[in-house]
Short mmCIF file of C-alpha atoms in Angstrom, two decimals:
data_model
loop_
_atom_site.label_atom_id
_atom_site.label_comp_id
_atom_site.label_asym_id
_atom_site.label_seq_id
_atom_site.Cartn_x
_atom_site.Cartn_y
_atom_site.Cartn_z
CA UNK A 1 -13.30 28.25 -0.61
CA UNK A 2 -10.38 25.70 -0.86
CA UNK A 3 -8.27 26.78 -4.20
CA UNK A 4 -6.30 23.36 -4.48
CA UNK A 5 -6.96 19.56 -3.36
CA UNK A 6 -4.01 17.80 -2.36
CA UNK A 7 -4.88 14.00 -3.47
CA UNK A 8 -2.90 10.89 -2.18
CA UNK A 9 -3.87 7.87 -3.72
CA UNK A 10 -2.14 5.06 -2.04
CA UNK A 11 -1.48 1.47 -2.53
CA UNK A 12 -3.15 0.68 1.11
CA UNK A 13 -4.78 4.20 1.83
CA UNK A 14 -5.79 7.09 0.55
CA UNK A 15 -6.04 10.69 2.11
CA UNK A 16 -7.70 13.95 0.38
CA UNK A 17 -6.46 17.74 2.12
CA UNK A 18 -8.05 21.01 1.36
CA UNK A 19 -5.80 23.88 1.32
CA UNK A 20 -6.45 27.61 1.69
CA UNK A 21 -3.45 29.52 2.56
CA UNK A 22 -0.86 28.80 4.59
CA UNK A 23 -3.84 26.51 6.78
CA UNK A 24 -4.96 22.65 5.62
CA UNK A 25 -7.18 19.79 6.65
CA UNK A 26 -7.96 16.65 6.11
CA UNK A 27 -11.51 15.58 3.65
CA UNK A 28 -13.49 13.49 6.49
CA UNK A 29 -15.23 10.39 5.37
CA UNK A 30 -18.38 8.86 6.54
CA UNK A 31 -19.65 5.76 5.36
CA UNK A 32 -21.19 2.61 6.80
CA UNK A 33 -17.88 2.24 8.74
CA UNK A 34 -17.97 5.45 10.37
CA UNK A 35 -16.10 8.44 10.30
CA UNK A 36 -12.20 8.33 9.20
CA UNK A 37 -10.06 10.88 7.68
CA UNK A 38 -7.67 8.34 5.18
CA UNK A 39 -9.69 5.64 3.57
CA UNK A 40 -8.28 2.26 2.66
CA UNK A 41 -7.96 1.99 -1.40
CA UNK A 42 -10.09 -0.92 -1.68
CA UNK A 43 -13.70 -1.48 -3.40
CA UNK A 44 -16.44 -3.53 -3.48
CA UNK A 45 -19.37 -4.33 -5.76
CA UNK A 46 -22.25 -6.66 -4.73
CA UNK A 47 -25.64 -6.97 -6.79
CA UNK A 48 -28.55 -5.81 -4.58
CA UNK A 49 -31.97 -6.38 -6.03
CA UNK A 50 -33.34 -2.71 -4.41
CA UNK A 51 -31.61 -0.98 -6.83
CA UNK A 52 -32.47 -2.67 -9.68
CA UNK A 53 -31.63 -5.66 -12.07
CA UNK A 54 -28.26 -4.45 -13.23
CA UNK A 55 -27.40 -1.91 -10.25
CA UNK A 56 -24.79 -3.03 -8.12
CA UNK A 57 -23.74 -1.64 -4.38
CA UNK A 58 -20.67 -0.23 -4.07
CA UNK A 59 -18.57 0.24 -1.11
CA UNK A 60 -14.91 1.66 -0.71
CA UNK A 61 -12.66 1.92 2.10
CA UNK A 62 -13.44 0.06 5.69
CA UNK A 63 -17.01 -0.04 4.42
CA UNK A 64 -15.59 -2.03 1.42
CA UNK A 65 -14.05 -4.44 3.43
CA UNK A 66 -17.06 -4.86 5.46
CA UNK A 67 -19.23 -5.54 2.65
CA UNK A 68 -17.02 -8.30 1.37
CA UNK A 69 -16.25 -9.63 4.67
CA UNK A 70 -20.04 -10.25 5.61
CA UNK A 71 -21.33 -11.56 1.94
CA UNK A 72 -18.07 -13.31 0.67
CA UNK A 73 -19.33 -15.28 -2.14
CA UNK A 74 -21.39 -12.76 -3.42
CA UNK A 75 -19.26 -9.66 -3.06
CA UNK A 76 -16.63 -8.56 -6.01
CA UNK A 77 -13.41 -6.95 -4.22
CA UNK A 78 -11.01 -5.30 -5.23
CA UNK A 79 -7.91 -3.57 -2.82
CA UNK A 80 -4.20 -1.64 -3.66
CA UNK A 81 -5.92 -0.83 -7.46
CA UNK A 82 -2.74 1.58 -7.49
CA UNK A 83 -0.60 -1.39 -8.69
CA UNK A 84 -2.57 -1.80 -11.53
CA UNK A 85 -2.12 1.86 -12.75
CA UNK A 86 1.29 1.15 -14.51
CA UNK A 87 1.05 -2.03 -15.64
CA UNK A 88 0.58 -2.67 -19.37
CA UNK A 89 -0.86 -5.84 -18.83
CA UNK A 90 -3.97 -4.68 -17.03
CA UNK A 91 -6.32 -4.42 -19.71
CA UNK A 92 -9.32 -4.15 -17.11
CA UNK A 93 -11.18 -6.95 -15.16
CA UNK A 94 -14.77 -7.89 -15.32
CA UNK A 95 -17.00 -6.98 -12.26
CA UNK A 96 -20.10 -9.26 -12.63
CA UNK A 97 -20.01 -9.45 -16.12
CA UNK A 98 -19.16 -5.99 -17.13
CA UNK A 99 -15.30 -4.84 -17.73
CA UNK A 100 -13.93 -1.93 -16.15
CA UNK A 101 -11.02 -0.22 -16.98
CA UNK A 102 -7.83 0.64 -14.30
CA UNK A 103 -9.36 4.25 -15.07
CA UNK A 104 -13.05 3.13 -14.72
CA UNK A 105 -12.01 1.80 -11.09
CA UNK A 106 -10.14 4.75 -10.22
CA UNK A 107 -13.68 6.81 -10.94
CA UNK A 108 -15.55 4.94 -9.07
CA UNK A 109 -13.09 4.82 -5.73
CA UNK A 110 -13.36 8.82 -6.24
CA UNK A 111 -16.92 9.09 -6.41
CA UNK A 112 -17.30 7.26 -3.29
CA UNK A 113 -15.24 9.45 -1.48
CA UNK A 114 -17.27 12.70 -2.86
CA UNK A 115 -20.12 10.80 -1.48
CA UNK A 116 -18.86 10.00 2.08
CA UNK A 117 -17.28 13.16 2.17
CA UNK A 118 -20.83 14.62 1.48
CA UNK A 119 -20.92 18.20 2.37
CA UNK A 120 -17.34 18.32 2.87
CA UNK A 121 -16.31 17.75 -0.25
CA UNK A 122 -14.89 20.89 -2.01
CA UNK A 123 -16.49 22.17 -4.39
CA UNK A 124 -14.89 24.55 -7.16
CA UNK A 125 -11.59 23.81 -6.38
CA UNK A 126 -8.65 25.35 -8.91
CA UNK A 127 -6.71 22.60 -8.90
CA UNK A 128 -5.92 19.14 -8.01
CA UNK A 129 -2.73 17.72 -6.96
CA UNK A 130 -2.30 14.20 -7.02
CA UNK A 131 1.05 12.10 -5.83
CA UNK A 132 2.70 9.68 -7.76
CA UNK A 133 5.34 7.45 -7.05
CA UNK A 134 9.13 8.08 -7.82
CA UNK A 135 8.78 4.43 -9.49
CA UNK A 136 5.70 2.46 -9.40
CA UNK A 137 4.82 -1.27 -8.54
CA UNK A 138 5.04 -4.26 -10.70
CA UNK A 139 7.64 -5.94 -12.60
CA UNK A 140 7.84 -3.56 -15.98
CA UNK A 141 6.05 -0.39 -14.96
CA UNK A 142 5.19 2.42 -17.03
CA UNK A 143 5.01 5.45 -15.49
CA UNK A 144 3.94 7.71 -18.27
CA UNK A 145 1.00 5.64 -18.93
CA UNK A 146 0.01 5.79 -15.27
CA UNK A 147 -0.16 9.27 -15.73
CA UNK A 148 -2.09 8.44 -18.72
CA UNK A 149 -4.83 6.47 -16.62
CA UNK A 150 -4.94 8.95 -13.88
CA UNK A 151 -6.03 11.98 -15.83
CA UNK A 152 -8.58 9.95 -17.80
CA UNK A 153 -9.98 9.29 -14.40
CA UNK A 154 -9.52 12.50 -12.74
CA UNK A 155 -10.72 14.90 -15.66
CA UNK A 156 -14.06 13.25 -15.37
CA UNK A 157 -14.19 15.35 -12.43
CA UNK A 158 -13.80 18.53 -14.46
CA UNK A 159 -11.15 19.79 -12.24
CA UNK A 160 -9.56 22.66 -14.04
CA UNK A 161 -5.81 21.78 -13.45
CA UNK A 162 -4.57 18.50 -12.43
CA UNK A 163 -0.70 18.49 -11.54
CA UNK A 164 1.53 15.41 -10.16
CA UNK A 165 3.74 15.86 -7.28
CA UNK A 166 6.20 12.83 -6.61
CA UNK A 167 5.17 11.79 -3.08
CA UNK A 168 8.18 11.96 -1.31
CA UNK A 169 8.80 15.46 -2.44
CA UNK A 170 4.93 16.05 -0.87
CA UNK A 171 6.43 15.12 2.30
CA UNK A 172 9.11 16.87 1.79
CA UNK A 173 7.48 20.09 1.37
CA UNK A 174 5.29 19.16 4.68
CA UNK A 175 8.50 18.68 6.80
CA UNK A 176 9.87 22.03 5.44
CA UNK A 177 6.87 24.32 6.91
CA UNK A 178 8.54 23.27 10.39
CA UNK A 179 12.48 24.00 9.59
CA UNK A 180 14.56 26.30 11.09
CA UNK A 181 17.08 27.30 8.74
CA UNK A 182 17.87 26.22 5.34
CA UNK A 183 18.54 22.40 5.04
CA UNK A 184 19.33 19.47 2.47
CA UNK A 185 16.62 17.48 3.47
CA UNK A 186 16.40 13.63 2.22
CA UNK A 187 12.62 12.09 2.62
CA UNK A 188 12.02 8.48 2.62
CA UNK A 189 8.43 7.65 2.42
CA UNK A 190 7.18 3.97 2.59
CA UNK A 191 4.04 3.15 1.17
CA UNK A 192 2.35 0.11 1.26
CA UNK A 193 3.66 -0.70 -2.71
CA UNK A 194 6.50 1.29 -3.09
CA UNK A 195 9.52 3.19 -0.76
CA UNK A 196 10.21 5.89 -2.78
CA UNK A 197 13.56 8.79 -2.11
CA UNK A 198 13.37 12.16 -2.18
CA UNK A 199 16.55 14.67 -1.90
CA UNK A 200 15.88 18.59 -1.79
CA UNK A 201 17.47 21.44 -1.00
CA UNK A 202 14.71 23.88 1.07
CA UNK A 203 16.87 27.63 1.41
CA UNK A 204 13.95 30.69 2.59
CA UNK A 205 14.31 34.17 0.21
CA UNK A 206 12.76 37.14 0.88
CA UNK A 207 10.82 34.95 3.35
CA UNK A 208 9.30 32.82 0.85
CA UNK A 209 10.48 28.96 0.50
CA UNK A 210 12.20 27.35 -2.23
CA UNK A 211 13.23 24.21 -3.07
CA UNK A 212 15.98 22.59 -5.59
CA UNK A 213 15.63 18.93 -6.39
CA UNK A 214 18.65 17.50 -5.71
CA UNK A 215 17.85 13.46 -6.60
CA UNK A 216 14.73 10.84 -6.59
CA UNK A 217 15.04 6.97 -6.18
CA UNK A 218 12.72 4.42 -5.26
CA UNK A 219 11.76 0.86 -5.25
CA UNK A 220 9.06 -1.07 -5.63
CA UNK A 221 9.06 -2.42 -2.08
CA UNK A 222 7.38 -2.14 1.04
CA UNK A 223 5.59 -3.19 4.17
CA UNK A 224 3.00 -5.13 2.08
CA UNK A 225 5.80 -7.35 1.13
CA UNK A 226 7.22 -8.03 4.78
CA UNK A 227 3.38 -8.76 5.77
CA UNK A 228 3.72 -11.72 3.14
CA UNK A 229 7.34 -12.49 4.42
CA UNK A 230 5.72 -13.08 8.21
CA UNK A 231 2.86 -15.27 6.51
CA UNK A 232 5.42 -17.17 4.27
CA UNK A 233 7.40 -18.33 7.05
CA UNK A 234 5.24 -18.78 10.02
CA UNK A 235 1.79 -19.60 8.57
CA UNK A 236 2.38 -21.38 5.24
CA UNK A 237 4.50 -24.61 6.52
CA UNK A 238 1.65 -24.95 9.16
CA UNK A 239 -0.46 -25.29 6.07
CA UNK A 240 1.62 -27.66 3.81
CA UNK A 241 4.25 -25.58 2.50
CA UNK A 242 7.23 -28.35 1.82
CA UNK A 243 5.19 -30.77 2.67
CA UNK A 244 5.26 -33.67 0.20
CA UNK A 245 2.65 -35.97 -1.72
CA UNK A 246 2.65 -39.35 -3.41
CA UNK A 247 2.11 -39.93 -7.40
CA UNK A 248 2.04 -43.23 -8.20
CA UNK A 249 5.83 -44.26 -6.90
CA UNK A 250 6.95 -40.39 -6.50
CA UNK A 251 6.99 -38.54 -3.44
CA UNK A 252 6.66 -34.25 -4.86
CA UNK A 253 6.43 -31.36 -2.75
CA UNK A 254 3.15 -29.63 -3.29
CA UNK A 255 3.31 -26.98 -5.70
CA UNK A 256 4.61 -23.74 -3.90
CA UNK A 257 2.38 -21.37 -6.39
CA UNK A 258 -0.36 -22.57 -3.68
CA UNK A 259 0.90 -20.11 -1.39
CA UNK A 260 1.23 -17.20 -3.43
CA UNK A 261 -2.28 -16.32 -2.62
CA UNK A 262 -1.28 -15.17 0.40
CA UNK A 263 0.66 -11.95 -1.01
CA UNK A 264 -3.17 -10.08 -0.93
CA UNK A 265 -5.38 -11.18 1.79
CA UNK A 266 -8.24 -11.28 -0.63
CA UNK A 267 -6.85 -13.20 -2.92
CA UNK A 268 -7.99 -16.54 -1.34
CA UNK A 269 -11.55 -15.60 -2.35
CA UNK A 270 -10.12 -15.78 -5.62
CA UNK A 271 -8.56 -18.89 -5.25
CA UNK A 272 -11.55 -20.63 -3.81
CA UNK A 273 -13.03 -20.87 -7.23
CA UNK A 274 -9.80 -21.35 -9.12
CA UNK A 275 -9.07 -24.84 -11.14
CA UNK A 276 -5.83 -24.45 -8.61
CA UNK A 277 -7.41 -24.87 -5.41
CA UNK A 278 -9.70 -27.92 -6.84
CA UNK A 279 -6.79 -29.43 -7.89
CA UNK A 280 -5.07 -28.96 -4.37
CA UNK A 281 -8.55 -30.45 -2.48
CA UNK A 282 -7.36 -33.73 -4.52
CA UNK A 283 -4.09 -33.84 -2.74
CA UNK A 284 -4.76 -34.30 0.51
CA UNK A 285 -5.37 -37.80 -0.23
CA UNK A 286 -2.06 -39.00 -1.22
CA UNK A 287 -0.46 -36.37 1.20
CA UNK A 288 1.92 -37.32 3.57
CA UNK A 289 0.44 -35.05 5.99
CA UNK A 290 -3.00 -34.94 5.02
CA UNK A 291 -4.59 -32.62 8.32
CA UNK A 292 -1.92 -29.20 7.24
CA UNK A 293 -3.56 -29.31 3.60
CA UNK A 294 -7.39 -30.05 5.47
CA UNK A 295 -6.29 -26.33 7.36
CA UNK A 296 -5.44 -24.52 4.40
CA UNK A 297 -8.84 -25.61 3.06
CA UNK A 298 -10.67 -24.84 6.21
CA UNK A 299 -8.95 -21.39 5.93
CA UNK A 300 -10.30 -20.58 2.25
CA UNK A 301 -13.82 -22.05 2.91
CA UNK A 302 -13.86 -19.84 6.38
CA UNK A 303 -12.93 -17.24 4.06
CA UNK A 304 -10.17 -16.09 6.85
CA UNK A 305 -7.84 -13.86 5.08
CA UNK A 306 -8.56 -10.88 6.64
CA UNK A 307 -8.74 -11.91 9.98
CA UNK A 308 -5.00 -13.37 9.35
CA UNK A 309 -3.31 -10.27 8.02
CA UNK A 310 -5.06 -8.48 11.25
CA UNK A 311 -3.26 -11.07 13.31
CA UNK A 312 0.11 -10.64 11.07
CA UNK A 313 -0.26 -6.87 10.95
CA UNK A 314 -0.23 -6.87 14.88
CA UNK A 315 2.57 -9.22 15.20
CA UNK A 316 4.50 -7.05 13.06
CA UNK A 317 3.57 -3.80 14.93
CA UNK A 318 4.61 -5.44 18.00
CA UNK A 319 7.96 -6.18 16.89
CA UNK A 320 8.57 -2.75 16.78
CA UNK A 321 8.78 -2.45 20.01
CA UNK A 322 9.65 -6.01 21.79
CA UNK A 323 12.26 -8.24 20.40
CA UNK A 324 9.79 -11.36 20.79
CA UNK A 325 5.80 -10.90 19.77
CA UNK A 326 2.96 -13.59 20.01
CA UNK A 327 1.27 -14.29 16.81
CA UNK A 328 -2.14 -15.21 17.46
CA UNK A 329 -4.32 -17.19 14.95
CA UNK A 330 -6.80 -19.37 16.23
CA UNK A 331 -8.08 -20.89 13.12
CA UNK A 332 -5.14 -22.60 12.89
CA UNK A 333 -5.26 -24.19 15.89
CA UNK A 334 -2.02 -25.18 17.93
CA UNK A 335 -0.15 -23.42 15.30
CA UNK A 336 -1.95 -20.19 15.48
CA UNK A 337 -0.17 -19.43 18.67
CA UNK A 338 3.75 -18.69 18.21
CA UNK A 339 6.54 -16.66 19.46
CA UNK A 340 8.34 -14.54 16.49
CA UNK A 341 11.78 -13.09 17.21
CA UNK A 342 12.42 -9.84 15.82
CA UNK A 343 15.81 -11.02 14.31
CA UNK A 344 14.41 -14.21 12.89
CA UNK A 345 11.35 -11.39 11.08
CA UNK A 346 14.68 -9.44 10.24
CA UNK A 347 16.29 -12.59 8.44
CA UNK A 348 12.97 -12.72 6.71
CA UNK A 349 13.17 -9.27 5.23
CA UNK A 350 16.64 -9.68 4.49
CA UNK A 351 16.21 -9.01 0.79
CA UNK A 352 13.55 -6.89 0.84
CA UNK A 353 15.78 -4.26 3.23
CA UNK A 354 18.86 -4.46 0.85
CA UNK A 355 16.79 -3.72 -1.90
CA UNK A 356 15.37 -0.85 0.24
CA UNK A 357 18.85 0.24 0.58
CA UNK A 358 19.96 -0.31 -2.46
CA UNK A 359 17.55 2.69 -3.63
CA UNK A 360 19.11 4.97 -1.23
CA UNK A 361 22.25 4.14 -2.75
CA UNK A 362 21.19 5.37 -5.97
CA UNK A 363 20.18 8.57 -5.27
CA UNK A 364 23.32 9.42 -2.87
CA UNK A 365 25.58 8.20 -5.64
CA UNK A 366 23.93 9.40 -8.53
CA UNK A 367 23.82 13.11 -6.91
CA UNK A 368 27.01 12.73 -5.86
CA UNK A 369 26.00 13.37 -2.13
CA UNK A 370 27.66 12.56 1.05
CA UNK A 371 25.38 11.19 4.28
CA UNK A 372 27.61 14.08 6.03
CA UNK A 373 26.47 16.93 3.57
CA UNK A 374 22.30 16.02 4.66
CA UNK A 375 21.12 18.22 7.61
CA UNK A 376 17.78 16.00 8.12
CA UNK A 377 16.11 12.54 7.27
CA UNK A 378 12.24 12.79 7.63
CA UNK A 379 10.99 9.45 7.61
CA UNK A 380 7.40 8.63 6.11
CA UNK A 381 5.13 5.96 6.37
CA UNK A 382 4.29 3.32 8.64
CA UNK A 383 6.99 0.99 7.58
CA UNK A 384 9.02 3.32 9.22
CA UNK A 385 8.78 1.90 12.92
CA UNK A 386 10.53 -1.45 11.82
CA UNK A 387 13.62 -1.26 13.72
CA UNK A 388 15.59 -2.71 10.84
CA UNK A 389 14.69 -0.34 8.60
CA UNK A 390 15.01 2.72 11.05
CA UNK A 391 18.72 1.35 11.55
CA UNK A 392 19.76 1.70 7.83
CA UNK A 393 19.40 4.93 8.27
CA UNK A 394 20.39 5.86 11.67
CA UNK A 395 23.79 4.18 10.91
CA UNK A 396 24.21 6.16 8.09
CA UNK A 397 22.98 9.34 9.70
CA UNK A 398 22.64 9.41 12.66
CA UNK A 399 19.99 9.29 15.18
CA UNK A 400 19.71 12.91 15.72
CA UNK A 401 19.53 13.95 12.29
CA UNK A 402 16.00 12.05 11.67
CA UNK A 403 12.74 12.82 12.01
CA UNK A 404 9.45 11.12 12.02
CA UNK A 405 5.69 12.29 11.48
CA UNK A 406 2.59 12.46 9.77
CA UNK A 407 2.68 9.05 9.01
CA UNK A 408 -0.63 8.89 7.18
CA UNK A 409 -1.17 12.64 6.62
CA UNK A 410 2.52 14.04 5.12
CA UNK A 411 1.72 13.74 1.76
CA UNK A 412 -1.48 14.96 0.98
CA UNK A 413 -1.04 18.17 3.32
CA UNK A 414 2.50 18.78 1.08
CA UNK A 415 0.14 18.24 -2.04
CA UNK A 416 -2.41 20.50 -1.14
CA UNK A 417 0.07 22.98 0.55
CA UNK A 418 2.24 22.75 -2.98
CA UNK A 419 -1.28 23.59 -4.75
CA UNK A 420 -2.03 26.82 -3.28
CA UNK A 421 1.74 28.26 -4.26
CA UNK A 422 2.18 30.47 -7.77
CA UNK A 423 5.34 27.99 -9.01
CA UNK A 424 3.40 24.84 -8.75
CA UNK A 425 5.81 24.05 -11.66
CA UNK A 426 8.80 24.19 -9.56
CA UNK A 427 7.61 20.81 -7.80
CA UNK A 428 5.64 18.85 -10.33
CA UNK A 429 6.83 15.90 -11.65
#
């Protein structure tokens, strides 16, 4: 019988791992999709008659996607709830009528695990420990009523401990199962929301581990936001971005808010039955160049988001390897087809990398630490493989001094590896 449940709820995926002893493994899900062990955080909700007047389906990971995908008008979805956890603002949104609460959501997206997870699933567990971000998403975020949220969620459950575990310090504690000697160890894990910093000191007594927190930073920055850089500046002016239209004797650029509903793929669904995108069908009239704004339509009727960040997400893996990629959209016709340069991807991200670095700034100053007085970097998170971001810290480190691993897996292993120990207390945050 697994005693704890290590829990990492992610902005773009989520992984459970069982823990007994020193061993772990990963919660396997099967669902409509088929068999995966991390889950993309996304849900869906679609009325179905077979279940009754008021009962709707609902889907969650790949299967969620797939639901939404093949019935796109009828099909509520929802992806990366995570960034709503901290946010003030987010008083709950209305799925066909009814509200739901961030906590409500959060419920549900469990319960469908348990329920792919079938048989699996671990019962009677002691204890669940859940990661958290050293600093959440969103523009004002409150961290303590994240918590907050969570635990409503979780102790419906009737798990008899919950703990929270920054994430970084998860991976951490994964990374230190393999180390030699004692180290200073700084993690950087990049989610899909948020890069978040972790500095410990790992010594072994008595041949039991230990760890002193040294320093946490983070930011709320990450590869969803160079996904939306790529789309900003090679899709988007295909589309009409700076393009201009006529009013009466005026020649304006059409409105750049527009293109903001490309920073979530499903947001165009959204849009599609916004007052925004009716009012943008009435501009390609008096648009200078009419067919770019007839594309971004054809786009949202097609319902192609998905099938776009694919192509983007691709691109962007590419260029992690080859200094030139092919992005390859066919919807958009002739300019669906384009060579990116990794440095012109890099100028993109320019911002989003200093702010990125900025964060490790903060917790090597604030600690008072020296790059020289680190004996490893474990790096964390698919993000990772950009070759811009891999140099901010092999410049400052060194290439021999990082490692890399565990991508999707670090953190809820650490989580459910931290559960099993007697000073759980020592790591929570």
């Amino acid at each position: 019988m697994a005693r704890a449940l290590g829990f990492d709820f992610g902005t773009t995926n989520t992984v459970l791992a069982m823990a007994d002893g020193p061993a772990t493994q990963s919660v396997a899900f099967n669902s409509a999709a088929g068999t995966a062990d991390s889950m993309r955080t996304a849900l869906s909700f679609m009325k179905d008659p077979g279940l009754g007047a008021a009962a709707l389906k609902v889907e969650a990971g790949h299967a969620a996607i797939q639901q939404f995908i093949d019935n796109p008008g009828d099909c509520r979805f929802l992806q990366s709830i995570k960034t709503f956890a901290a946010s003030a603002l987010f008083q709950g949104t209305l799925i066909f009528a009814k509200r739901h609460s961030f906590e409500d959501l959060m419920e549900i997206f469990v319960r469908r695990l348990r329920a792919y997870a079938g048989e699996g699933w671990p019962e009677n567990v002691s204890r669940i420990v859940t990661g958290r971000p050293v600093h959440f998403a969103g523009a004002n975020p409150n961290p303590a009523l994240a918590t907050e949220r969570y635990n409503a969620a979780l102790v419906r459950f009737g798990f008899p401990e919950i703990h929270y575990v920054y994430e970084p310090v998860a991976a951490a504690f994964y990374f230190a199962q393999h180390l030699k000697k004692d180290a200073t160890v700084l993690v950087a894990d990049f989610g899909g929301g948020t890069t978040d910093y972790s500095l410990i000191r790992f010594e072994t007594h008595g041949g039991k581990l230990t760890a002193t927190p040294i320093g946490h930073s983070g930011v709320g920055i990450a590869g969803d936001h160079f996904d939306f850089r790529m789309i900003d500046n090679v899709v988007s002016p295909a589309i009409g971005k700076g393009s201009f239209f006529k009013s009466f004797d005026k020649l304006l650029e059409v409105p750049t808010s527009y293109y903001a509903n490309f920073g979530r793929w499903n947001q165009l669904s959204i849009f599609k039955t916004s007052r925004e995108y009716a009012d943008l069908k009435t501009l390609v009239r008096s648009s200078l160049e009419p067919e770019k704004l007839e594309t971004f339509i054809e786009l949202v009727e097609h319902d192609e988001g998905y099938p776009l960040y694919q192509a983007v997400s691709a691109t962007k893996m590419a260029l992690s390897s080859e200094e030139e990629a092919e992005f390859n959209f066919p919807p958009l016709g002739k300019a669906g087809r384009k060579h990116v340069r990794r440095a012109d991807f890099e100028s993109w991200i320019a911002d989003d990398l200093a702010r990125i670095e900025g964060a490790l700034d903060d917790v090597l100053t604030t600690t008072n630490t020296s790059p020289d007085a680190i004996d490893k970097v474990f790096l964390t998170g698919g993000t990772s493989f950009v070759p811009a971001v891999r140099r901010i810290f092999t410049e400052r480190f060194g290439q021999e001094r990082i490692e890399t691993g565990g991508e999707l897996l670090s953190i809820a292993h650490g989580l459910a590896l931290i559960g099993e120990r007697d000073d759980i207390a020592q790591w929570t945050a």
